[in-house]
């Protein structure tokens, strides 16, 4: 998609979101960067404005898990007359540990961010794109969305929601000339595991870099794909999982997680 108007990236202060901002800026997109850490967003904004002449970059510090935050963001971009033609719904976090032991508020915040904020942002920004018959959205789910994950149950369920929701939206949006792609990364080198806690999936040797994940995401989006799993081994894993009974998956994952004694931060 040719850069036109603004790309809005949620969770742009680190990891995959920051890398989306960098690769989109290199393609000539003006950007709206959203996350809670104002200092990190401002630093990235200066960096990108210096490196790429002619683009505009705005930093918006906002906690998207707070009810009404996506609507506040939409009002601010509307009031400033910023035409958002690309929405990267990326902000999200996970928590490893026994469901009953993880703080309830934390689990609720995860659902509010990973699901509610994503759906609300999609609703707000999709309507104007459909009217203009131009634009697109990339929703970041996870390979965790393809399997029940004991000791990471809520996170996996939020990502299963994003996968299903995005497939449905893809077909609706397509009728109005708007592209929706859901991207499913596997373990990726970011701050994710610092936030989510230790897990057997946090071994660096098997991880993709954010740069690889974002390059594959943008390639899938450019090719009008509804769906992408990044990384060859992640694609093989998801294909293999489809052949295994769910009960076996939960038994094996549960055992692996218990052995690794994962902990929440
Ligand atoms: N890394 C992996 O292994 C992996 C695998 C599959 C999928 N994913 C998904 O990839 C996405 C990006 O995660 P990442 O790996 O890049 O992790 P990350 O480095 O921890 O980045 C998460 C981003 O989300 C932002 N964020 C967190 N809570 C927020 C809130 N309440 N409001 C607004 N922004 C918030 C963070 O910024 P602030 O803290 O400044 O708010 C940060 O910019 C997530 O949806 C994650 O589930 C990651």
mmCIF file of C-alpha atoms and ligand atoms in Angstrom:
data_model
loop_
_atom_site.group_PDB
_atom_site.id
_atom_site.type_symbol
_atom_site.label_atom_id
_atom_site.label_comp_id
_atom_site.label_asym_id
_atom_site.label_seq_id
_atom_site.Cartn_x
_atom_site.Cartn_y
_atom_site.Cartn_z
ATOM 1 C CA UNK A 1 0.000 0.000 0.000
ATOM 2 C CA UNK A 2 1.392 3.423 -0.936
ATOM 3 C CA UNK A 3 1.936 5.791 1.985
ATOM 4 C CA UNK A 4 -0.978 8.209 2.122
ATOM 5 C CA UNK A 5 -2.078 10.024 5.254
ATOM 6 C CA UNK A 6 -1.015 8.490 8.556
ATOM 7 C CA UNK A 7 -0.254 5.029 9.900
ATOM 8 C CA UNK A 8 -1.273 4.654 13.551
ATOM 9 C CA UNK A 9 0.815 2.138 15.508
ATOM 10 C CA UNK A 10 -0.313 1.025 18.975
ATOM 11 C CA UNK A 11 2.361 -0.293 21.319
ATOM 12 C CA UNK A 12 4.990 1.691 19.400
ATOM 13 C CA UNK A 13 7.306 2.321 22.352
ATOM 14 C CA UNK A 14 9.110 -1.025 22.059
ATOM 15 C CA UNK A 15 9.466 -4.379 20.314
ATOM 16 C CA UNK A 16 7.312 -5.210 17.312
ATOM 17 C CA UNK A 17 5.405 -1.878 17.409
ATOM 18 C CA UNK A 18 8.616 0.177 17.426
ATOM 19 C CA UNK A 19 9.868 -1.865 14.473
ATOM 20 C CA UNK A 20 6.603 -1.272 12.570
ATOM 21 C CA UNK A 21 7.165 2.447 13.115
ATOM 22 C CA UNK A 22 10.745 2.200 11.802
ATOM 23 C CA UNK A 23 9.871 0.162 8.687
ATOM 24 C CA UNK A 24 6.783 2.243 7.867
ATOM 25 C CA UNK A 25 8.763 5.490 8.260
ATOM 26 C CA UNK A 26 11.355 4.073 5.843
ATOM 27 C CA UNK A 27 8.516 3.515 3.361
ATOM 28 C CA UNK A 28 7.515 7.180 3.705
ATOM 29 C CA UNK A 29 4.550 6.868 6.059
ATOM 30 C CA UNK A 30 3.731 9.663 8.493
ATOM 31 C CA UNK A 31 3.031 8.137 11.877
ATOM 32 C CA UNK A 32 0.970 8.373 15.025
ATOM 33 C CA UNK A 33 2.808 6.464 17.767
ATOM 34 C CA UNK A 34 0.753 5.296 20.754
ATOM 35 C CA UNK A 35 1.808 3.661 24.048
ATOM 36 C CA UNK A 36 2.030 4.654 27.717
ATOM 37 C CA UNK A 37 5.758 5.539 27.835
ATOM 38 C CA UNK A 38 5.904 9.148 26.682
ATOM 39 C CA UNK A 39 9.695 9.407 26.962
ATOM 40 C CA UNK A 40 10.271 6.375 24.710
ATOM 41 C CA UNK A 41 7.719 7.606 22.159
ATOM 42 C CA UNK A 42 9.285 11.087 22.082
ATOM 43 C CA UNK A 43 12.766 9.574 21.584
ATOM 44 C CA UNK A 44 11.492 7.414 18.706
ATOM 45 C CA UNK A 45 9.657 10.386 17.212
ATOM 46 C CA UNK A 46 12.861 12.514 17.162
ATOM 47 C CA UNK A 47 14.821 9.603 15.735
ATOM 48 C CA UNK A 48 12.372 9.009 12.881
ATOM 49 C CA UNK A 49 11.878 12.693 12.044
ATOM 50 C CA UNK A 50 15.655 13.112 11.845
ATOM 51 C CA UNK A 51 16.170 9.978 9.723
ATOM 52 C CA UNK A 52 13.288 10.486 7.277
ATOM 53 C CA UNK A 53 12.779 13.915 5.739
ATOM 54 C CA UNK A 54 9.218 14.861 4.827
ATOM 55 C CA UNK A 55 7.327 12.605 7.208
ATOM 56 C CA UNK A 56 5.309 13.814 10.190
ATOM 57 C CA UNK A 57 5.445 11.851 13.443
ATOM 58 C CA UNK A 58 3.192 12.358 16.452
ATOM 59 C CA UNK A 59 3.596 10.721 19.851
ATOM 60 C CA UNK A 60 0.472 10.086 21.918
ATOM 61 C CA UNK A 61 0.970 8.744 25.461
ATOM 62 C CA UNK A 62 -2.169 6.824 26.371
ATOM 63 C CA UNK A 63 -3.154 3.750 28.364
ATOM 64 C CA UNK A 64 -5.336 1.950 25.832
ATOM 65 C CA UNK A 65 -6.637 -0.518 28.425
ATOM 66 C CA UNK A 66 -8.621 2.266 30.109
ATOM 67 C CA UNK A 67 -12.258 2.242 28.955
ATOM 68 C CA UNK A 68 -12.854 5.059 26.467
ATOM 69 C CA UNK A 69 -9.137 5.484 25.599
ATOM 70 C CA UNK A 70 -9.491 4.355 21.943
ATOM 71 C CA UNK A 71 -12.415 6.803 21.534
ATOM 72 C CA UNK A 72 -10.297 9.591 23.053
ATOM 73 C CA UNK A 73 -7.494 8.747 20.613
ATOM 74 C CA UNK A 74 -9.920 8.773 17.674
ATOM 75 C CA UNK A 75 -11.334 12.153 18.745
ATOM 76 C CA UNK A 76 -7.828 13.577 18.965
ATOM 77 C CA UNK A 77 -6.837 12.372 15.493
ATOM 78 C CA UNK A 78 -10.158 13.595 14.046
ATOM 79 C CA UNK A 79 -9.821 17.000 15.729
ATOM 80 C CA UNK A 80 -6.329 17.362 14.242
ATOM 81 C CA UNK A 81 -7.636 16.328 10.799
ATOM 82 C CA UNK A 82 -5.259 13.373 10.555
ATOM 83 C CA UNK A 83 -6.383 10.858 7.937
ATOM 84 C CA UNK A 84 -5.472 7.425 9.302
ATOM 85 C CA UNK A 85 -5.205 4.977 6.398
ATOM 86 C CA UNK A 86 -3.262 2.248 8.146
ATOM 87 C CA UNK A 87 -3.960 0.955 11.654
ATOM 88 C CA UNK A 88 -1.469 -1.385 13.313
ATOM 89 C CA UNK A 89 -3.282 -2.923 16.291
ATOM 90 C CA UNK A 90 -0.202 -4.209 18.082
ATOM 91 C CA UNK A 91 -0.306 -3.173 21.772
ATOM 92 C CA UNK A 92 -0.674 -6.193 24.008
ATOM 93 C CA UNK A 93 0.859 -8.202 26.807
ATOM 94 C CA UNK A 94 0.756 -11.653 28.370
ATOM 95 C CA UNK A 95 1.203 -13.202 31.801
ATOM 96 C CA UNK A 96 2.623 -16.634 32.555
ATOM 97 C CA UNK A 97 1.606 -18.461 35.715
ATOM 98 C CA UNK A 98 -1.242 -20.355 37.270
ATOM 99 C CA UNK A 99 -4.528 -18.678 36.362
ATOM 100 C CA UNK A 100 -5.787 -18.687 39.953
ATOM 101 C CA UNK A 101 -2.571 -17.036 41.188
ATOM 102 C CA UNK A 102 -2.209 -14.230 38.629
ATOM 103 C CA UNK A 103 -3.609 -10.948 39.853
ATOM 104 C CA UNK A 104 -7.223 -10.581 38.682
ATOM 105 C CA UNK A 105 -6.800 -6.913 37.775
ATOM 106 C CA UNK A 106 -3.812 -7.804 35.584
ATOM 107 C CA UNK A 107 -5.821 -10.453 33.720
ATOM 108 C CA UNK A 108 -8.673 -7.993 33.279
ATOM 109 C CA UNK A 109 -6.263 -5.348 31.928
ATOM 110 C CA UNK A 110 -4.964 -7.937 29.457
ATOM 111 C CA UNK A 111 -8.462 -8.593 28.144
ATOM 112 C CA UNK A 112 -9.173 -4.837 28.025
ATOM 113 C CA UNK A 113 -6.002 -4.161 26.016
ATOM 114 C CA UNK A 114 -5.622 -7.285 23.850
ATOM 115 C CA UNK A 115 -9.327 -7.520 22.962
ATOM 116 C CA UNK A 116 -11.471 -4.507 23.923
ATOM 117 C CA UNK A 117 -9.073 -1.758 22.802
ATOM 118 C CA UNK A 118 -8.293 -3.637 19.569
ATOM 119 C CA UNK A 119 -11.979 -4.086 18.676
ATOM 120 C CA UNK A 120 -12.861 -0.517 19.596
ATOM 121 C CA UNK A 121 -9.957 0.951 17.602
ATOM 122 C CA UNK A 122 -10.865 -1.252 14.631
ATOM 123 C CA UNK A 123 -14.462 -0.029 14.768
ATOM 124 C CA UNK A 124 -13.520 3.635 15.037
ATOM 125 C CA UNK A 125 -10.909 3.710 12.263
ATOM 126 C CA UNK A 126 -12.459 1.208 9.863
ATOM 127 C CA UNK A 127 -15.605 3.248 9.211
ATOM 128 C CA UNK A 128 -13.814 6.274 7.692
ATOM 129 C CA UNK A 129 -11.534 3.935 5.689
ATOM 130 C CA UNK A 130 -14.573 2.134 4.277
ATOM 131 C CA UNK A 131 -16.163 5.451 3.330
ATOM 132 C CA UNK A 132 -12.960 6.467 1.531
ATOM 133 C CA UNK A 133 -12.655 2.947 0.044
ATOM 134 C CA UNK A 134 -8.994 3.016 0.998
ATOM 135 C CA UNK A 135 -6.881 1.770 3.837
ATOM 136 C CA UNK A 136 -5.944 -1.219 5.896
ATOM 137 C CA UNK A 137 -5.371 -2.762 9.274
ATOM 138 C CA UNK A 138 -2.864 -5.238 10.662
ATOM 139 C CA UNK A 139 -3.923 -6.996 13.858
ATOM 140 C CA UNK A 140 -1.180 -8.711 15.858
ATOM 141 C CA UNK A 141 -2.321 -12.032 17.290
ATOM 142 C CA UNK A 142 0.074 -14.919 18.086
ATOM 143 C CA UNK A 143 0.725 -18.605 17.468
ATOM 144 C CA UNK A 144 -0.557 -18.845 21.070
ATOM 145 C CA UNK A 145 -3.984 -18.192 19.562
ATOM 146 C CA UNK A 146 -3.926 -21.630 17.893
ATOM 147 C CA UNK A 147 -3.626 -23.754 21.009
ATOM 148 C CA UNK A 148 -4.952 -23.860 24.531
ATOM 149 C CA UNK A 149 -2.064 -22.768 26.744
ATOM 150 C CA UNK A 150 -2.146 -23.916 30.370
ATOM 151 C CA UNK A 151 -0.343 -21.387 32.593
ATOM 152 C CA UNK A 152 -0.952 -18.728 29.961
ATOM 153 C CA UNK A 153 -4.647 -19.395 29.477
ATOM 154 C CA UNK A 154 -6.040 -15.860 29.334
ATOM 155 C CA UNK A 155 -3.357 -14.573 26.967
ATOM 156 C CA UNK A 156 -3.834 -17.487 24.532
ATOM 157 C CA UNK A 157 -7.599 -16.953 24.632
ATOM 158 C CA UNK A 158 -7.248 -13.223 23.868
ATOM 159 C CA UNK A 159 -5.145 -14.073 20.816
ATOM 160 C CA UNK A 160 -7.611 -16.759 19.649
ATOM 161 C CA UNK A 161 -10.217 -13.982 19.745
ATOM 162 C CA UNK A 162 -8.035 -11.700 17.611
ATOM 163 C CA UNK A 163 -7.526 -14.453 14.999
ATOM 164 C CA UNK A 164 -11.247 -15.212 14.679
ATOM 165 C CA UNK A 165 -12.317 -11.560 14.793
ATOM 166 C CA UNK A 166 -9.804 -10.549 12.113
ATOM 167 C CA UNK A 167 -10.848 -13.313 9.691
ATOM 168 C CA UNK A 168 -14.454 -12.145 9.929
ATOM 169 C CA UNK A 169 -13.477 -8.524 9.498
ATOM 170 C CA UNK A 170 -11.268 -9.322 6.491
ATOM 171 C CA UNK A 171 -14.244 -10.420 4.409
ATOM 172 C CA UNK A 172 -16.454 -7.493 5.475
ATOM 173 C CA UNK A 173 -13.763 -4.843 4.908
ATOM 174 C CA UNK A 174 -12.721 -6.314 1.559
ATOM 175 C CA UNK A 175 -16.154 -5.396 0.150
ATOM 176 C CA UNK A 176 -15.242 -1.738 0.784
ATOM 177 C CA UNK A 177 -11.677 -1.822 -0.563
ATOM 178 C CA UNK A 178 -10.047 -2.077 2.873
ATOM 179 C CA UNK A 179 -7.407 -4.733 3.630
ATOM 180 C CA UNK A 180 -7.361 -6.544 6.997
ATOM 181 C CA UNK A 181 -4.457 -8.879 7.825
ATOM 182 C CA UNK A 182 -3.957 -10.804 11.046
ATOM 183 C CA UNK A 183 -0.314 -11.615 11.839
ATOM 184 C CA UNK A 184 0.707 -14.420 14.173
ATOM 185 C CA UNK A 185 4.270 -14.231 15.435
ATOM 186 C CA UNK A 186 5.890 -16.925 17.562
ATOM 187 C CA UNK A 187 8.472 -16.116 20.234
ATOM 188 C CA UNK A 188 10.097 -12.823 19.268
ATOM 189 C CA UNK A 189 12.971 -10.905 20.876
ATOM 190 C CA UNK A 190 11.178 -7.994 22.584
ATOM 191 C CA UNK A 191 10.233 -6.933 26.110
ATOM 192 C CA UNK A 192 7.299 -9.370 25.982
ATOM 193 C CA UNK A 193 8.888 -11.991 28.240
ATOM 194 C CA UNK A 194 10.112 -9.345 30.726
ATOM 195 C CA UNK A 195 6.478 -8.310 31.146
ATOM 196 C CA UNK A 196 4.879 -11.778 30.907
ATOM 197 C CA UNK A 197 7.396 -13.655 33.058
ATOM 198 C CA UNK A 198 9.678 -16.626 32.507
ATOM 199 C CA UNK A 199 8.444 -19.430 30.267
ATOM 200 C CA UNK A 200 9.869 -22.356 28.295
ATOM 201 C CA UNK A 201 9.080 -20.326 25.171
ATOM 202 C CA UNK A 202 11.472 -17.528 26.098
ATOM 203 C CA UNK A 203 14.674 -19.198 24.903
ATOM 204 C CA UNK A 204 16.450 -16.619 22.720
ATOM 205 C CA UNK A 205 17.939 -19.192 20.368
ATOM 206 C CA UNK A 206 14.547 -19.992 18.816
ATOM 207 C CA UNK A 207 13.287 -16.430 18.587
ATOM 208 C CA UNK A 208 12.684 -14.241 15.560
ATOM 209 C CA UNK A 209 13.723 -10.609 15.644
ATOM 210 C CA UNK A 210 11.101 -7.839 15.495
ATOM 211 C CA UNK A 211 12.614 -6.810 12.150
ATOM 212 C CA UNK A 212 11.889 -10.264 10.680
ATOM 213 C CA UNK A 213 8.345 -10.306 12.086
ATOM 214 C CA UNK A 214 7.518 -6.854 10.725
ATOM 215 C CA UNK A 215 9.056 -7.490 7.284
ATOM 216 C CA UNK A 216 6.949 -10.669 6.949
ATOM 217 C CA UNK A 217 3.856 -8.843 8.238
ATOM 218 C CA UNK A 218 4.163 -6.029 5.704
ATOM 219 C CA UNK A 219 4.831 -8.519 2.900
ATOM 220 C CA UNK A 220 1.620 -10.410 3.734
ATOM 221 C CA UNK A 221 -0.321 -7.151 3.946
ATOM 222 C CA UNK A 222 1.064 -5.933 0.597
ATOM 223 C CA UNK A 223 -0.029 -9.226 -0.981
ATOM 224 C CA UNK A 224 -3.575 -8.754 0.394
ATOM 225 C CA UNK A 225 -3.270 -11.871 2.553
ATOM 226 C CA UNK A 226 -5.885 -12.174 5.299
ATOM 227 C CA UNK A 227 -3.516 -14.129 7.497
ATOM 228 C CA UNK A 228 0.172 -14.726 8.183
ATOM 229 C CA UNK A 229 2.221 -16.815 10.581
ATOM 230 C CA UNK A 230 5.759 -15.455 10.748
ATOM 231 C CA UNK A 231 8.742 -17.814 10.662
ATOM 232 C CA UNK A 232 9.037 -21.206 8.980
ATOM 233 C CA UNK A 233 9.160 -23.150 12.257
ATOM 234 C CA UNK A 234 6.077 -21.354 13.586
ATOM 235 C CA UNK A 235 4.161 -22.230 10.412
ATOM 236 C CA UNK A 236 5.174 -25.879 10.756
ATOM 237 C CA UNK A 237 4.170 -25.859 14.433
ATOM 238 C CA UNK A 238 0.680 -24.531 13.722
ATOM 239 C CA UNK A 239 0.215 -27.033 10.881
ATOM 240 C CA UNK A 240 1.290 -29.915 13.141
ATOM 241 C CA UNK A 241 -0.915 -28.715 16.025
ATOM 242 C CA UNK A 242 -3.988 -28.937 13.807
ATOM 243 C CA UNK A 243 -3.437 -32.719 13.671
ATOM 244 C CA UNK A 244 -3.050 -33.250 17.413
ATOM 245 C CA UNK A 245 -6.025 -33.628 19.809
ATOM 246 C CA UNK A 246 -6.386 -30.580 22.067
ATOM 247 C CA UNK A 247 -6.231 -32.718 25.179
ATOM 248 C CA UNK A 248 -2.747 -33.927 24.245
ATOM 249 C CA UNK A 249 -1.589 -30.384 23.555
ATOM 250 C CA UNK A 250 -2.745 -29.204 26.973
ATOM 251 C CA UNK A 251 -1.128 -32.202 28.708
ATOM 252 C CA UNK A 252 2.246 -31.652 27.018
ATOM 253 C CA UNK A 253 2.233 -27.851 27.380
ATOM 254 C CA UNK A 254 1.084 -28.106 30.997
ATOM 255 C CA UNK A 255 3.869 -30.550 31.839
ATOM 256 C CA UNK A 256 6.494 -28.423 30.033
ATOM 257 C CA UNK A 257 5.348 -25.280 31.819
ATOM 258 C CA UNK A 258 5.365 -26.949 35.248
ATOM 259 C CA UNK A 259 8.848 -28.291 34.616
ATOM 260 C CA UNK A 260 10.059 -24.816 33.619
ATOM 261 C CA UNK A 261 8.481 -23.351 36.794
ATOM 262 C CA UNK A 262 7.382 -20.241 34.947
ATOM 263 C CA UNK A 263 6.871 -17.137 37.004
ATOM 264 C CA UNK A 264 4.968 -13.902 36.510
ATOM 265 C CA UNK A 265 6.834 -10.642 36.984
HETATM 266 N N1 LIG B 1 7.289 -11.119 21.639
HETATM 267 C C1 LIG B 1 6.633 -12.242 21.401
HETATM 268 O O1 LIG B 1 7.163 -13.362 21.616
HETATM 269 C C2 LIG B 1 5.257 -12.168 20.800
HETATM 270 C C3 LIG B 1 4.748 -13.322 20.174
HETATM 271 C C4 LIG B 1 3.478 -13.271 19.603
HETATM 272 C C5 LIG B 1 2.730 -12.116 19.682
HETATM 273 N N2 LIG B 1 3.226 -11.002 20.313
HETATM 274 C C6 LIG B 1 2.381 -9.803 20.374
HETATM 275 O O2 LIG B 1 3.077 -8.730 19.792
HETATM 276 C C7 LIG B 1 2.539 -7.501 20.303
HETATM 277 C C8 LIG B 1 3.695 -6.566 20.671
HETATM 278 O O3 LIG B 1 4.403 -7.122 21.767
HETATM 279 P P1 LIG B 1 5.993 -7.119 21.833
HETATM 280 O O4 LIG B 1 6.442 -8.502 21.710
HETATM 281 O O5 LIG B 1 6.550 -6.098 20.925
HETATM 282 O O6 LIG B 1 6.198 -6.723 23.370
HETATM 283 P P2 LIG B 1 6.723 -5.386 24.056
HETATM 284 O O7 LIG B 1 8.098 -5.099 23.608
HETATM 285 O O8 LIG B 1 6.455 -5.583 25.514
HETATM 286 O O9 LIG B 1 5.756 -4.261 23.469
HETATM 287 C C9 LIG B 1 4.443 -4.077 23.922
HETATM 288 C C10 LIG B 1 3.975 -2.690 23.529
HETATM 289 O O10 LIG B 1 2.613 -2.524 23.980
HETATM 290 C C11 LIG B 1 2.553 -1.314 24.730
HETATM 291 N N3 LIG B 1 1.525 -1.380 25.770
HETATM 292 C C12 LIG B 1 1.461 -2.259 26.798
HETATM 293 N N4 LIG B 1 0.410 -1.981 27.565
HETATM 294 C C13 LIG B 1 -0.200 -0.902 27.016
HETATM 295 C C14 LIG B 1 -1.338 -0.126 27.362
HETATM 296 N N5 LIG B 1 -2.060 -0.423 28.457
HETATM 297 N N6 LIG B 1 -1.697 0.916 26.572
HETATM 298 C C15 LIG B 1 -0.950 1.217 25.482
HETATM 299 N N7 LIG B 1 0.127 0.527 25.095
HETATM 300 C C16 LIG B 1 0.499 -0.512 25.864
HETATM 301 C C17 LIG B 1 3.960 -1.170 25.350
HETATM 302 O O11 LIG B 1 4.270 0.166 25.645
HETATM 303 P P3 LIG B 1 4.134 0.867 27.081
HETATM 304 O O12 LIG B 1 4.619 -0.098 28.109
HETATM 305 O O13 LIG B 1 4.970 2.091 26.910
HETATM 306 O O14 LIG B 1 2.677 1.205 27.224
HETATM 307 C C18 LIG B 1 4.813 -1.621 24.176
HETATM 308 O O15 LIG B 1 4.986 -0.552 23.277
HETATM 309 C C19 LIG B 1 1.627 -7.891 21.471
HETATM 310 O O16 LIG B 1 0.293 -7.846 21.064
HETATM 311 C C20 LIG B 1 2.048 -9.323 21.778
HETATM 312 O O17 LIG B 1 1.005 -10.061 22.361
HETATM 313 C C21 LIG B 1 4.479 -11.008 20.866
#
